[in-house]
Amino acid sequence: MERVGNAVVVVLSTAPDVATAQRLANALVERRLAACVQVIPGILSTYRWKGDVQRDDEVLLLVKTTRAGAEAVQGAIAQLHPYEVPEVVVLPVEGGGDAYLRWVAENVGG
């Protein structure tokens, strides 16, 4: 049997502003695609886009979901996000508090 921690992942994404980030967070939690989304304003992203180096203020989203729910999270972000190519990076959770990890798993999906 798989440990609960192995079923939990964190999805990273960014948004152009807090309002957009909160709209995404609300949609993910309301649809039960994520148990929790933390919205962290005040990051500065430096990246290459269409051949030029860009720097933009952005808002980071930390999405707590399950491995099974990660694909649906990615689909919802792609559908709702204003960026042409939104960031979606899925990171495995290697451990953590069993009660918290169970809570995440219980609050994603049906």
XYZ file of C-alpha atoms in Angstrom:
110
model
C 0.000 0.000 0.000
C 1.247 3.476 -0.891
C 2.121 5.848 1.928
C -0.085 8.944 2.025
C 2.970 11.180 1.603
C 3.781 9.564 -1.718
C 0.329 10.516 -3.006
C 0.704 14.222 -2.173
C 2.351 16.710 -4.527
C 2.890 20.460 -4.578
C 2.178 22.289 -7.816
C 3.983 25.591 -8.383
C 2.470 28.258 -10.583
C 2.717 32.021 -10.911
C 0.194 34.726 -11.717
C 0.547 38.354 -12.775
C -1.271 39.764 -9.727
C -2.990 38.853 -6.461
C -6.503 39.060 -7.924
C -5.665 36.529 -10.636
C -3.842 34.281 -8.171
C -6.793 34.343 -5.751
C -9.242 33.590 -8.569
C -7.142 30.567 -9.528
C -6.799 29.469 -5.892
C -10.543 29.722 -5.288
C -11.356 27.743 -8.429
C -8.918 24.948 -7.555
C -10.186 24.573 -3.983
C -13.885 24.968 -4.871
C -13.543 22.262 -7.555
C -11.784 20.004 -5.019
C -8.715 19.843 -7.249
C -6.579 21.151 -4.370
C -6.879 20.942 -0.608
C -5.058 24.243 -0.118
C -3.506 26.958 -2.257
C -1.148 29.484 -0.738
C -0.898 32.820 -2.550
C 2.476 34.489 -2.014
C 2.796 37.997 -3.453
C 5.986 39.935 -3.986
C 8.182 37.667 -6.070
C 10.319 38.950 -8.928
C 10.687 36.569 -11.859
C 13.490 36.825 -14.407
C 13.031 34.676 -17.480
C 13.607 34.480 -21.222
C 10.496 35.009 -23.352
C 10.500 35.159 -27.149
C 14.237 35.833 -27.237
C 14.342 38.616 -24.647
C 15.134 38.590 -20.940
C 12.086 39.749 -18.984
C 11.610 40.756 -15.348
C 8.158 40.907 -13.836
C 6.540 41.136 -10.435
C 4.479 38.001 -9.959
C 2.527 36.086 -7.350
C 3.478 32.501 -6.475
C 0.853 29.819 -5.966
C 1.700 26.735 -3.889
C -1.001 24.192 -4.678
C -1.345 21.171 -2.365
C -2.973 18.273 -4.186
C -2.515 14.594 -4.913
C -0.529 12.932 -7.650
C -3.859 11.767 -9.120
C -5.225 15.331 -9.017
C -2.170 17.044 -10.513
C -3.273 16.565 -14.122
C -6.660 18.155 -13.393
C -4.911 21.053 -11.632
C -2.738 21.554 -14.705
C -5.801 21.509 -16.961
C -7.682 24.019 -14.823
C -4.692 26.377 -14.690
C -4.308 26.151 -18.479
C -8.016 26.918 -18.917
C -8.271 29.792 -16.420
C -4.846 31.438 -16.629
C -4.222 34.630 -18.616
C -0.648 33.681 -19.599
C 0.023 32.101 -22.986
C 2.290 29.563 -21.255
C 1.475 29.392 -17.530
C 3.989 27.825 -15.194
C 2.915 24.436 -13.867
C 5.603 22.447 -12.062
C 4.695 19.355 -10.025
C 6.973 18.467 -7.106
C 6.669 15.233 -5.137
C 6.246 15.390 -1.374
C 8.705 12.960 0.172
C 7.409 13.210 3.714
C 5.626 15.333 6.255
C 3.111 15.129 9.031
C 0.874 12.107 8.494
C -2.239 13.962 9.684
C -1.609 16.863 7.270
C -0.872 14.563 4.340
C -4.055 12.581 5.034
C -6.005 15.867 5.207
C -4.692 16.874 1.768
C -5.605 13.494 0.286
C -9.085 13.567 1.866
C -9.843 17.053 0.521
C -8.969 16.412 -3.106
C -11.464 14.722 -5.386
C -14.983 13.400 -4.892
